[in-house]
Short mmCIF file of C-alpha atoms in Angstrom, two decimals:
data_model
loop_
_atom_site.label_atom_id
_atom_site.label_comp_id
_atom_site.label_asym_id
_atom_site.label_seq_id
_atom_site.Cartn_x
_atom_site.Cartn_y
_atom_site.Cartn_z
CA MET I 1 25.82 -9.24 62.33
CA ALA I 2 28.52 -11.15 61.28
CA GLU I 3 26.69 -14.11 60.38
CA HIS I 4 24.48 -11.48 57.72
CA GLY I 5 27.46 -10.56 56.72
CA LEU I 6 28.74 -13.85 56.26
CA CYS I 7 25.88 -14.72 54.47
CA LEU I 8 25.53 -11.70 52.55
CA CYS I 9 29.46 -12.76 50.81
CA GLY I 10 28.41 -16.17 50.32
CA ILE I 11 25.31 -14.86 48.17
CA ILE I 12 27.41 -12.81 46.01
CA ARG I 13 29.87 -15.64 45.69
CA LEU I 14 27.14 -17.58 44.23
CA LEU I 15 26.69 -15.02 42.14
CA GLY I 16 30.45 -13.79 40.77
CA SER I 17 30.61 -18.20 39.64
CA LEU I 18 27.90 -18.45 38.02
CA LEU I 19 28.36 -14.74 35.93
CA VAL I 20 30.93 -16.20 33.26
CA PRO I 21 29.00 -19.65 32.87
CA GLY I 22 26.12 -17.64 32.38
CA LEU I 23 27.60 -14.64 29.85
CA VAL I 24 29.11 -17.68 28.28
CA LEU I 25 25.21 -19.61 27.63
CA CYS I 26 24.61 -16.21 26.77
CA VAL I 27 26.91 -16.21 23.71
CA ILE I 28 25.88 -19.80 22.64
CA LEU I 29 22.55 -19.42 22.64
CA THR I 30 23.16 -15.71 20.86
CA ALA I 31 25.42 -17.61 18.27
CA VAL I 32 23.38 -20.89 18.11
CA LEU I 33 20.06 -18.00 17.13
CA PHE I 34 22.12 -16.12 14.74
CA LEU I 35 22.77 -19.68 12.98
CA LEU I 36 19.62 -20.45 13.27
CA LEU I 37 18.50 -17.57 11.64
CA LEU I 38 21.49 -17.12 8.92
CA GLY I 39 19.88 -20.76 8.09
CA ILE I 40 16.96 -19.64 7.17
CA ARG I 41 17.64 -16.68 5.44
CA PHE I 42 19.94 -19.39 3.17
CA MET I 43 16.59 -21.59 2.65
CA ILE I 44 14.46 -18.45 1.43
CA GLN I 45 16.76 -16.94 -1.20
CA ARG I 46 17.06 -20.46 -2.70
CA LYS I 47 13.61 -21.07 -2.10
CA LYS I 48 12.95 -17.99 -3.59
CA GLN I 49 15.95 -17.98 -7.17
CA ASP I 50 13.94 -21.14 -8.20
CA GLY I 51 12.08 -20.58 -11.43
CA ARG I 52 11.04 -16.24 -11.11
CA LYS I 53 10.88 -14.73 -13.81
CA SER I 54 9.03 -11.84 -13.22
CA PRO I 55 9.68 -8.81 -9.76
CA VAL I 56 7.64 -10.28 -6.80
CA VAL I 57 5.34 -7.34 -5.44
CA ALA I 58 3.49 -7.39 -2.35
CA PHE I 59 1.44 -6.16 0.22
CA PHE I 60 1.06 -6.77 3.31
CA HIS I 61 -2.48 -5.68 4.59
CA PRO I 62 -4.17 -8.44 7.24
CA TYR I 63 -7.61 -6.48 6.17
CA CYS I 64 -8.33 -5.84 2.82
CA ASN I 65 -11.83 -6.57 3.08
CA ALA I 66 -12.50 -3.69 5.38
CA GLY I 67 -13.52 -1.12 3.69
CA GLY I 68 -12.05 1.60 4.81
CA GLY I 69 -9.87 4.45 3.72
CA GLY I 70 -6.73 2.47 4.48
CA GLU I 71 -7.62 -0.18 1.69
CA ARG I 72 -8.38 2.29 -0.63
CA VAL I 73 -5.03 3.48 -0.54
CA LEU I 74 -4.77 -0.51 -0.90
CA TRP I 75 -6.15 -0.15 -4.69
CA CYS I 76 -4.97 2.96 -5.81
CA ALA I 77 -1.57 2.18 -4.74
CA LEU I 78 -1.90 -1.07 -6.55
CA ARG I 79 -3.70 -0.03 -9.89
CA ALA I 80 -0.79 2.34 -10.36
CA LEU I 81 2.13 0.55 -9.80
CA GLN I 82 0.09 -2.81 -12.45
CA CYS I 83 0.26 0.68 -14.86
CA ARG I 84 3.73 1.38 -14.60
CA PHE I 85 5.60 -1.84 -13.55
CA LYS I 86 3.33 -4.35 -16.68
CA ASP I 87 6.23 -7.09 -16.63
CA ALA I 88 5.78 -7.82 -12.54
CA LYS I 89 3.59 -10.04 -10.20
CA PHE I 90 1.32 -8.42 -7.18
CA VAL I 91 1.00 -10.18 -3.97
CA VAL I 92 -1.54 -9.18 -1.51
CA TYR I 93 -1.03 -11.22 1.79
CA THR I 94 -4.94 -11.15 3.85
CA GLY I 95 -6.07 -12.78 6.02
CA ASP I 96 -9.90 -12.53 4.94
CA LYS I 97 -9.76 -16.13 4.28
CA ASP I 98 -14.00 -16.26 4.62
CA VAL I 99 -14.50 -14.98 1.18
CA SER I 100 -12.53 -15.04 -1.80
CA GLY I 101 -10.40 -13.41 -4.03
CA LEU I 102 -12.86 -12.38 -6.42
CA GLU I 103 -15.06 -11.75 -3.84
CA ILE I 104 -12.19 -8.89 -1.99
CA LEU I 105 -11.85 -7.50 -5.43
CA ASP I 106 -15.40 -7.12 -5.91
CA GLY I 107 -15.96 -5.76 -2.74
CA ALA I 108 -13.27 -3.00 -3.93
CA TYR I 109 -15.46 -2.58 -6.98
CA ARG I 110 -18.73 -1.81 -4.99
CA ARG I 111 -17.38 0.47 -2.21
CA PHE I 112 -14.70 2.38 -3.82
CA ASN I 113 -15.43 2.13 -7.13
CA ILE I 114 -12.10 0.65 -8.40
CA ARG I 115 -11.17 -1.95 -10.59
CA LEU I 116 -6.95 -2.71 -11.63
CA PRO I 117 -5.99 -3.04 -14.69
CA ALA I 118 -4.47 -6.50 -13.79
CA GLN I 119 -4.59 -9.67 -12.18
CA VAL I 120 -3.68 -9.83 -8.56
CA GLU I 121 -2.82 -13.06 -6.34
CA PHE I 122 -4.26 -12.96 -2.25
CA VAL I 123 -2.24 -15.31 -0.22
CA PHE I 124 -4.56 -15.68 2.68
CA LEU I 125 -3.14 -16.16 6.18
CA GLU I 126 -4.10 -18.50 9.02
CA ASN I 127 -2.96 -16.58 11.86
CA ARG I 128 -4.67 -12.65 11.43
CA HIS I 129 -6.45 -13.12 14.94
CA LEU I 130 -2.85 -12.82 16.65
CA VAL I 131 -2.62 -9.54 15.43
CA GLU I 132 -6.71 -9.11 16.75
CA ALA I 133 -6.43 -6.24 19.70
CA SER I 134 -9.19 -8.07 21.96
CA LEU I 135 -6.22 -11.16 22.16
CA TYR I 136 -4.63 -8.75 24.90
CA PRO I 137 -6.17 -6.81 27.25
CA TYR I 138 -3.11 -5.30 28.97
CA PHE I 139 0.10 -5.09 26.92
CA THR I 140 -2.50 -4.49 23.78
CA LEU I 141 0.38 -2.47 21.82
CA LEU I 142 3.22 -5.46 22.08
CA GLY I 143 0.89 -8.29 22.10
CA GLN I 144 -0.45 -7.32 18.65
CA SER I 145 3.78 -6.53 17.64
CA LEU I 146 4.23 -9.61 18.45
CA GLY I 147 1.96 -10.84 16.69
CA SER I 148 2.19 -9.64 14.25
CA VAL I 149 6.04 -10.89 13.63
CA VAL I 150 4.53 -14.46 13.38
CA LEU I 151 2.25 -13.89 11.09
CA GLY I 152 4.78 -11.96 8.86
CA CYS I 153 6.73 -14.54 8.70
CA GLU I 154 3.39 -17.19 8.23
CA ALA I 155 4.03 -14.10 4.99
CA LEU I 156 6.90 -15.01 3.81
CA LEU I 157 7.25 -18.52 4.18
CA LYS I 158 3.96 -18.77 1.69
CA CYS I 159 5.41 -16.38 -0.74
CA ILE I 160 8.53 -14.76 -0.79
CA PRO I 161 8.47 -11.40 -2.59
CA ASP I 162 11.19 -8.96 -4.02
CA ILE I 163 9.78 -6.01 -2.94
CA TYR I 164 7.69 -5.70 -0.21
CA ILE I 165 4.95 -2.80 1.19
CA ASP I 166 3.86 -2.71 4.88
CA SER I 167 0.80 -0.83 3.65
CA MET I 168 -1.82 -0.77 7.25
CA GLY I 169 1.22 0.30 9.71
CA TYR I 170 2.80 -3.77 11.26
CA ALA I 171 6.35 -2.20 11.32
CA PHE I 172 7.78 -5.01 13.39
CA THR I 173 7.45 -7.13 9.85
CA LEU I 174 10.05 -4.42 8.21
CA PRO I 175 13.16 -6.53 9.60
CA ILE I 176 11.99 -9.91 8.83
CA PHE I 177 11.26 -9.18 5.03
CA LYS I 178 14.62 -7.07 5.09
CA PHE I 179 16.98 -9.43 7.19
CA LEU I 180 15.69 -12.62 6.42
CA GLY I 181 13.44 -12.63 2.75
CA ASN I 182 16.60 -10.20 1.34
CA CYS I 183 13.69 -8.07 -0.17
CA HIS I 184 13.57 -3.93 -0.93
CA VAL I 185 11.25 -2.70 2.36
CA GLY I 186 8.81 -0.10 2.06
CA SER I 187 5.58 1.16 3.96
CA TYR I 188 2.45 3.39 3.76
CA VAL I 189 2.36 4.61 7.17
CA HIS I 190 -1.60 5.52 8.48
CA TYR I 191 -0.73 5.91 11.81
CA PRO I 192 2.48 5.19 13.73
CA THR I 193 1.84 2.57 16.27
CA ILE I 194 3.39 4.51 19.56
CA SER I 195 2.91 8.80 19.20
CA THR I 196 4.56 11.05 21.63
CA ASP I 197 0.98 12.50 21.88
CA MET I 198 0.34 9.08 23.67
CA LEU I 199 2.82 9.46 26.29
CA SER I 200 1.61 13.07 26.94
CA VAL I 201 -1.99 11.53 27.78
CA VAL I 202 -0.14 8.72 30.15
CA ARG I 203 2.03 11.25 31.73
CA SER I 204 -0.65 13.83 32.20
CA ARG I 205 -3.27 10.83 33.26
CA ASN I 206 -5.85 11.49 31.31
CA PRO I 207 -7.95 8.43 30.49
CA ARG I 208 -8.98 7.90 26.80
CA PHE I 209 -9.50 4.35 24.66
CA ASN I 210 -5.81 3.09 24.79
CA ASN I 211 -5.55 4.58 28.63
CA ALA I 212 -7.46 3.04 30.87
CA THR I 213 -9.55 4.69 33.63
CA PHE I 214 -7.79 2.35 36.54
CA ILE I 215 -4.28 2.90 35.52
CA SER I 216 -4.65 6.67 34.91
CA LYS I 217 -6.04 6.82 38.57
CA ASN I 218 -3.03 5.17 39.84
CA PRO I 219 0.40 7.00 39.98
CA PHE I 220 2.24 3.72 39.77
CA LEU I 221 0.67 2.41 36.91
CA SER I 222 0.75 5.12 35.29
CA ASN I 223 4.44 5.16 35.99
CA ILE I 224 4.94 1.36 34.65
CA LYS I 225 3.14 2.12 31.54
CA VAL I 226 4.92 5.20 30.60
CA VAL I 227 8.53 2.91 31.01
CA TYR I 228 7.09 0.61 29.03
CA TYR I 229 6.00 3.18 26.52
CA TYR I 230 9.01 4.32 26.06
CA ILE I 231 10.78 1.06 25.76
CA PHE I 232 8.57 -0.44 22.97
CA ALA I 233 8.56 3.11 21.22
CA PHE I 234 12.48 2.33 20.97
CA LEU I 235 11.63 -0.43 19.25
CA TYR I 236 9.29 1.26 17.01
CA GLY I 237 11.75 3.02 16.08
CA LEU I 238 14.37 -0.22 15.13
CA VAL I 239 11.66 -2.00 13.07
CA GLY I 240 11.11 1.28 11.17
CA SER I 241 14.41 1.88 10.52
CA CYS I 242 14.31 -1.00 8.27
CA SER I 243 12.16 0.41 5.90
CA LYS I 244 13.71 1.98 2.56
CA VAL I 245 11.05 3.96 2.07
CA VAL I 246 8.67 5.95 3.68
CA MET I 247 5.67 7.09 2.92
CA VAL I 248 3.32 8.57 4.99
CA ASN I 249 -0.48 10.06 4.95
CA SER I 250 -0.03 13.88 6.25
CA THR I 251 1.24 16.85 8.05
CA TRP I 252 0.45 14.59 11.34
CA THR I 253 1.93 11.10 10.41
CA LYS I 254 5.07 12.68 9.48
CA ASN I 255 6.46 14.44 12.36
CA HIS I 256 5.38 12.17 14.25
CA ILE I 257 7.34 9.68 12.04
CA LEU I 258 10.60 11.81 11.73
CA ALA I 259 10.63 11.80 15.99
CA LEU I 260 10.69 8.10 16.09
CA TRP I 261 12.22 6.49 13.29
CA GLY I 262 14.44 9.39 11.97
CA CYS I 263 14.18 8.73 8.27
CA ASN I 264 14.21 12.30 7.33
CA ASP I 265 15.91 11.81 3.71
CA ARG I 266 13.68 8.74 3.07
CA ILE I 267 10.13 9.84 3.70
CA SER I 268 7.25 11.83 1.98
CA ILE I 269 4.13 12.92 2.28
CA VAL I 270 1.32 11.06 0.13
CA TYR I 271 -1.91 12.56 1.33
CA PRO I 272 -4.58 9.34 0.73
CA PRO I 273 -6.83 8.80 -2.22
CA CYS I 274 -9.81 10.39 -2.15
CA ASP I 275 -12.65 9.66 -4.09
CA VAL I 276 -12.89 13.73 -4.98
CA GLN I 277 -14.79 12.96 -8.87
CA ALA I 278 -16.75 10.88 -7.24
CA PHE I 279 -19.03 13.13 -5.99
CA VAL I 280 -18.55 16.72 -8.02
CA ASP I 281 -21.46 15.92 -9.94
CA ILE I 282 -23.66 16.31 -6.40
CA ASP I 283 -25.71 19.53 -6.99
CA LEU I 284 -24.05 22.35 -4.53
CA GLU I 285 -26.95 24.48 -5.16
CA THR I 286 -29.48 22.91 -4.69
CA GLU I 287 -31.10 24.24 -0.95
CA PRO I 288 -32.34 23.16 1.91
CA ARG I 289 -30.63 20.43 2.06
CA GLU I 290 -32.35 17.53 4.35
CA ASN I 291 -31.44 18.35 8.12
CA THR I 292 -29.82 15.41 8.64
CA PHE I 293 -26.17 15.24 10.06
CA ILE I 294 -23.48 12.35 8.86
CA SER I 295 -20.84 10.35 10.13
CA VAL I 296 -18.46 8.68 7.19
CA GLY I 297 -15.74 6.15 9.21
CA GLN I 298 -15.81 2.87 10.49
CA PHE I 299 -16.22 1.93 14.07
CA ARG I 300 -13.01 1.98 15.80
CA PRO I 301 -13.13 2.64 19.87
CA GLU I 302 -10.68 5.83 18.19
CA LYS I 303 -13.00 7.13 15.91
CA ASP I 304 -15.12 8.04 19.21
CA HIS I 305 -19.10 7.66 17.13
CA SER I 306 -20.35 7.57 21.47
CA LEU I 307 -19.00 12.04 21.31
CA GLN I 308 -21.40 12.19 18.37
CA ILE I 309 -23.86 11.14 19.59
CA ARG I 310 -23.75 13.01 23.02
CA ALA I 311 -22.79 15.91 21.70
CA PHE I 312 -26.01 15.22 18.61
CA CYS I 313 -28.36 14.71 22.00
CA LYS I 314 -27.53 18.30 23.19
CA PHE I 315 -27.44 20.10 20.12
CA LEU I 316 -31.06 18.35 20.14
CA LYS I 317 -31.83 20.14 23.82
CA LYS I 318 -30.58 23.26 22.14
CA ILE I 319 -32.68 24.09 19.18
CA PRO I 320 -36.55 25.71 19.12
CA GLU I 321 -37.69 23.67 16.80
CA GLY I 322 -37.85 20.15 18.16
CA PRO I 323 -35.63 17.10 17.93
CA GLU I 324 -38.33 15.54 15.60
CA HIS I 325 -36.46 17.80 12.65
CA TYR I 326 -32.64 16.35 12.70
CA TYR I 327 -31.07 13.33 11.86
CA LEU I 328 -27.99 11.87 12.57
CA ILE I 329 -26.93 8.79 10.39
CA LEU I 330 -23.22 6.92 11.13
CA ILE I 331 -22.05 5.11 8.60
CA GLY I 332 -18.95 3.29 8.05
CA GLY I 333 -17.96 -0.54 7.98
CA CYS I 334 -17.30 -3.12 10.58
CA ARG I 335 -14.20 -5.71 10.61
CA ASN I 336 -15.32 -8.18 12.77
CA LEU I 337 -17.12 -9.03 15.97
CA GLU I 338 -15.71 -6.60 17.94
CA ASP I 339 -16.73 -4.33 15.75
CA GLU I 340 -20.28 -5.24 15.05
CA GLU I 341 -20.38 -5.42 19.30
CA ARG I 342 -19.35 -2.09 19.39
CA VAL I 343 -22.42 -0.53 17.05
CA SER I 344 -24.94 -2.56 19.35
CA HIS I 345 -23.24 -0.13 22.34
CA LEU I 346 -23.86 2.67 20.67
CA LYS I 347 -27.25 1.96 19.68
CA LYS I 348 -28.26 0.71 23.27
CA LEU I 349 -26.37 4.65 23.70
CA CYS I 350 -29.19 6.01 21.65
CA GLU I 351 -31.30 4.66 23.92
CA ASP I 352 -30.39 5.65 27.14
CA LEU I 353 -30.16 9.15 25.76
CA ASN I 354 -33.84 8.82 24.18
CA ILE I 355 -33.10 9.46 20.56
CA ALA I 356 -33.25 6.34 19.01
CA ASP I 357 -35.49 7.60 16.33
CA ASN I 358 -33.27 10.28 15.45
CA VAL I 359 -29.83 8.05 14.67
CA GLU I 360 -29.82 5.90 11.90
CA PHE I 361 -26.64 3.19 11.71
CA LYS I 362 -25.47 2.19 8.60
CA ILE I 363 -23.13 -0.80 8.20
CA ASN I 364 -20.89 -1.55 4.86
CA ILE I 365 -23.10 -0.22 2.65
CA PRO I 366 -22.34 0.19 -1.51
CA PHE I 367 -20.73 2.93 -2.26
CA GLN I 368 -24.25 4.44 -4.16
CA GLU I 369 -25.69 4.69 -1.44
CA LEU I 370 -23.13 6.66 0.39
CA LYS I 371 -22.94 9.51 -2.54
CA ARG I 372 -27.37 9.26 -1.99
CA HIS I 373 -26.44 10.15 1.56
CA LEU I 374 -24.26 12.35 1.38
CA ALA I 375 -25.60 14.44 -1.51
CA GLU I 376 -28.62 14.66 0.96
CA ALA I 377 -27.01 15.52 4.69
CA THR I 378 -26.33 19.35 5.98
CA ILE I 379 -23.39 18.65 8.45
CA GLY I 380 -20.36 15.87 7.70
CA LEU I 381 -19.38 14.98 11.14
CA HIS I 382 -16.53 13.42 12.45
CA THR I 383 -14.60 12.58 16.17
CA MET I 384 -12.19 11.60 16.30
CA TRP I 385 -8.58 13.01 18.84
CA ASN I 386 -5.52 12.62 16.20
CA GLU I 387 -7.29 11.30 13.17
CA HIS I 388 -4.43 11.08 10.91
CA PHE I 389 -6.14 12.23 7.86
CA GLY I 390 -9.15 11.96 7.26
CA ILE I 391 -11.14 9.94 4.11
CA GLY I 392 -14.33 10.47 5.15
CA ILE I 393 -13.58 14.42 5.95
CA VAL I 394 -12.77 15.06 2.51
CA GLU I 395 -15.51 12.91 0.84
CA CYS I 396 -17.67 14.78 3.00
CA MET I 397 -15.36 18.50 1.70
CA ALA I 398 -16.28 17.18 -1.47
CA ALA I 399 -20.70 16.18 -1.27
CA GLY I 400 -20.80 19.65 -0.61
CA THR I 401 -21.89 18.79 3.14
CA ILE I 402 -20.46 21.83 5.30
CA THR I 403 -17.58 19.33 7.57
CA LEU I 404 -17.53 19.60 11.65
CA ALA I 405 -13.81 17.34 12.54
CA HIS I 406 -11.99 17.36 15.29
CA ASP I 407 -9.88 20.25 16.21
CA SER I 408 -6.45 17.99 15.98
CA GLY I 409 -4.27 15.44 13.53
CA GLY I 410 -4.82 15.49 9.76
CA PRO I 411 -7.97 18.30 9.74
CA LYS I 412 -6.92 20.63 11.76
CA MET I 413 -3.69 20.84 9.90
CA ASP I 414 -4.33 19.34 5.92
CA ILE I 415 -8.09 19.08 5.38
CA VAL I 416 -10.03 22.06 7.33
CA VAL I 417 -8.09 24.70 6.40
CA PRO I 418 -8.54 28.03 5.06
CA TYR I 419 -9.03 28.23 1.52
CA ASN I 420 -8.22 31.88 0.03
CA GLY I 421 -7.89 33.16 3.62
CA GLU I 422 -11.55 32.36 3.72
CA LYS I 423 -13.34 29.29 5.99
CA THR I 424 -14.04 25.63 4.80
CA GLY I 425 -15.25 24.15 7.22
CA PHE I 426 -16.17 23.42 11.47
CA LEU I 427 -13.80 22.05 14.01
CA ALA I 428 -14.57 21.30 18.09
CA ASP I 429 -13.02 19.93 20.48
CA ASP I 430 -16.12 17.82 23.20
CA GLU I 431 -19.66 17.39 23.49
CA ASP I 432 -20.53 21.40 24.28
CA SER I 433 -18.19 23.09 21.29
CA TYR I 434 -19.43 19.96 18.70
CA ALA I 435 -22.79 20.98 19.66
CA GLU I 436 -22.30 24.71 19.65
CA ALA I 437 -21.15 24.59 16.03
CA MET I 438 -23.61 22.34 15.56
CA LYS I 439 -26.24 24.61 16.05
CA VAL I 440 -23.96 27.92 14.70
CA ILE I 441 -23.66 25.41 10.90
CA VAL I 442 -27.64 25.61 11.28
CA SER I 443 -28.10 28.57 11.78
CA LEU I 444 -26.32 29.92 8.67
CA SER I 445 -27.97 31.57 5.48
CA PRO I 446 -28.26 29.66 2.49
CA GLU I 447 -26.22 31.85 0.85
CA GLU I 448 -23.24 31.71 3.90
CA ARG I 449 -23.90 27.62 3.23
CA GLN I 450 -23.01 27.57 -0.28
CA GLU I 451 -19.73 29.58 -0.26
CA ILE I 452 -18.70 27.39 2.73
CA ARG I 453 -19.64 24.68 0.07
CA ARG I 454 -17.53 25.63 -2.77
CA ARG I 455 -14.65 26.99 -0.81
CA ALA I 456 -14.37 23.19 0.85
CA ARG I 457 -15.41 21.00 -2.80
CA GLN I 458 -12.15 23.50 -4.19
CA SER I 459 -9.72 22.71 -1.88
CA VAL I 460 -9.91 18.71 -1.79
CA SER I 461 -8.98 18.98 -5.05
CA ARG I 462 -5.32 18.25 -4.12
CA PHE I 463 -6.49 14.77 -2.32
CA SER I 464 -7.63 13.38 -5.85
CA ASP I 465 -7.15 10.05 -6.72
CA GLN I 466 -5.04 11.15 -9.30
CA GLU I 467 -2.88 12.43 -6.91
CA PHE I 468 -2.34 10.07 -4.69
CA GLU I 469 -0.54 7.86 -7.80
CA GLY I 470 1.57 9.77 -8.93
CA SER I 471 2.68 10.79 -5.58
CA PHE I 472 2.87 7.56 -4.30
CA LEU I 473 4.87 6.31 -7.68
CA SER I 474 7.52 9.17 -7.46
CA ALA I 475 7.67 7.97 -3.52
CA SER I 476 7.96 4.57 -4.38
CA GLU I 477 9.83 5.63 -7.46
CA SER I 478 13.54 4.35 -5.17
CA LEU I 479 11.71 0.58 -4.28
CA MET I 480 10.80 -0.25 -7.40
CA GLU I 481 13.98 0.23 -9.89
CA PHE I 482 13.76 -3.59 -9.25
CA ALA I 483 10.56 -4.11 -10.93
CA ASN I 484 12.30 -1.97 -13.87
CA LYS I 485 15.59 -4.95 -14.54
#
């Protein structure tokens, strides 16, 4: 016992003797890091001031050629700012190295019917792979966030803007551009990187696409993940606080960002732009439409296309007239090989359920083809849990399809809400409720369907391009003051 006591005292004295040198070393390393960052900032500022005549406004959007709702926000925001600030230079940071700038702009026109009134410069980034989720099978949020820091540093060194807007949700780039680039920093948040809902999913040990089954079944791993999420949420709040202007796309997103970023004095809801006018020429009086259910959304895991397929399969078993009369068309964009593999798995699911002849996939289709499918469909289908907004839902409602969306997030709080006290669509949350809602919709009389369609189209006028551009300019006014100087 005495020997153990002496050994313990020796260890304590050793740790004590190392404490002061350790603290000194930490102070020295911190000072070196501070001086290094100060030197980088000074170098960047000198480079920034060389020969600049017009203010530079940069958007950080590594997947600007993806063709989803976030990209529509980017192009409409650029169009609005270019019309308002004609002397400014506009830049987009992108990782789409396999296409040219002209091809990106042509894709924006084909998919969204948007042409920019002035020139935009694309800065092509080499390290976009660092923000790919597939690179980080574990600690994905942290890995992608640290990857975005590297990608943000590359962007800053290639082009130093005066005004920086993160339009894709890479909040960890904000302090880089604010403190190293001395930029005016703003952000448009589609979806918080982490949310209180994600914390509740892990705490309740509920398996989802971002909470693997082997973790949800293990109390120890679940507790570790909860701690990890809380630490990450704290860091996310710190970097988010760097944003001078915060724009969010829905009530749901606003509530979560307020809880994490504490930005009550500088946050605005700016509903994303939906090309409502492009669909108003679709005749709502045409009846009957084809017995087609249509889904519009990128092929990402959170969109939960497998739920659509399984619910559709259950619906086919409920109807007396036979499955050959009904079809499901899934329309969406694929950003990368991972998305393409996901589509292959969904096709395999259709084969396993023996409904492959009733399901069709349309990948990266032109706008006019999308419009034709919407004009012919009966039901517009959406299944993402806690969807931040849902541009595809708005497009379906404007086109006259009867919307069946997930009973959560933006669809529940902002979109599929009563208009003048009357129903504008349907909500569900699992395979059975979706299948039952499908059965209810197809059993409605033509007159009942027409009334729902009319109300839905009238209700979504608040999500037009014009409404977005006006709201975006108003919300970003304090950020864009520099562009007027």
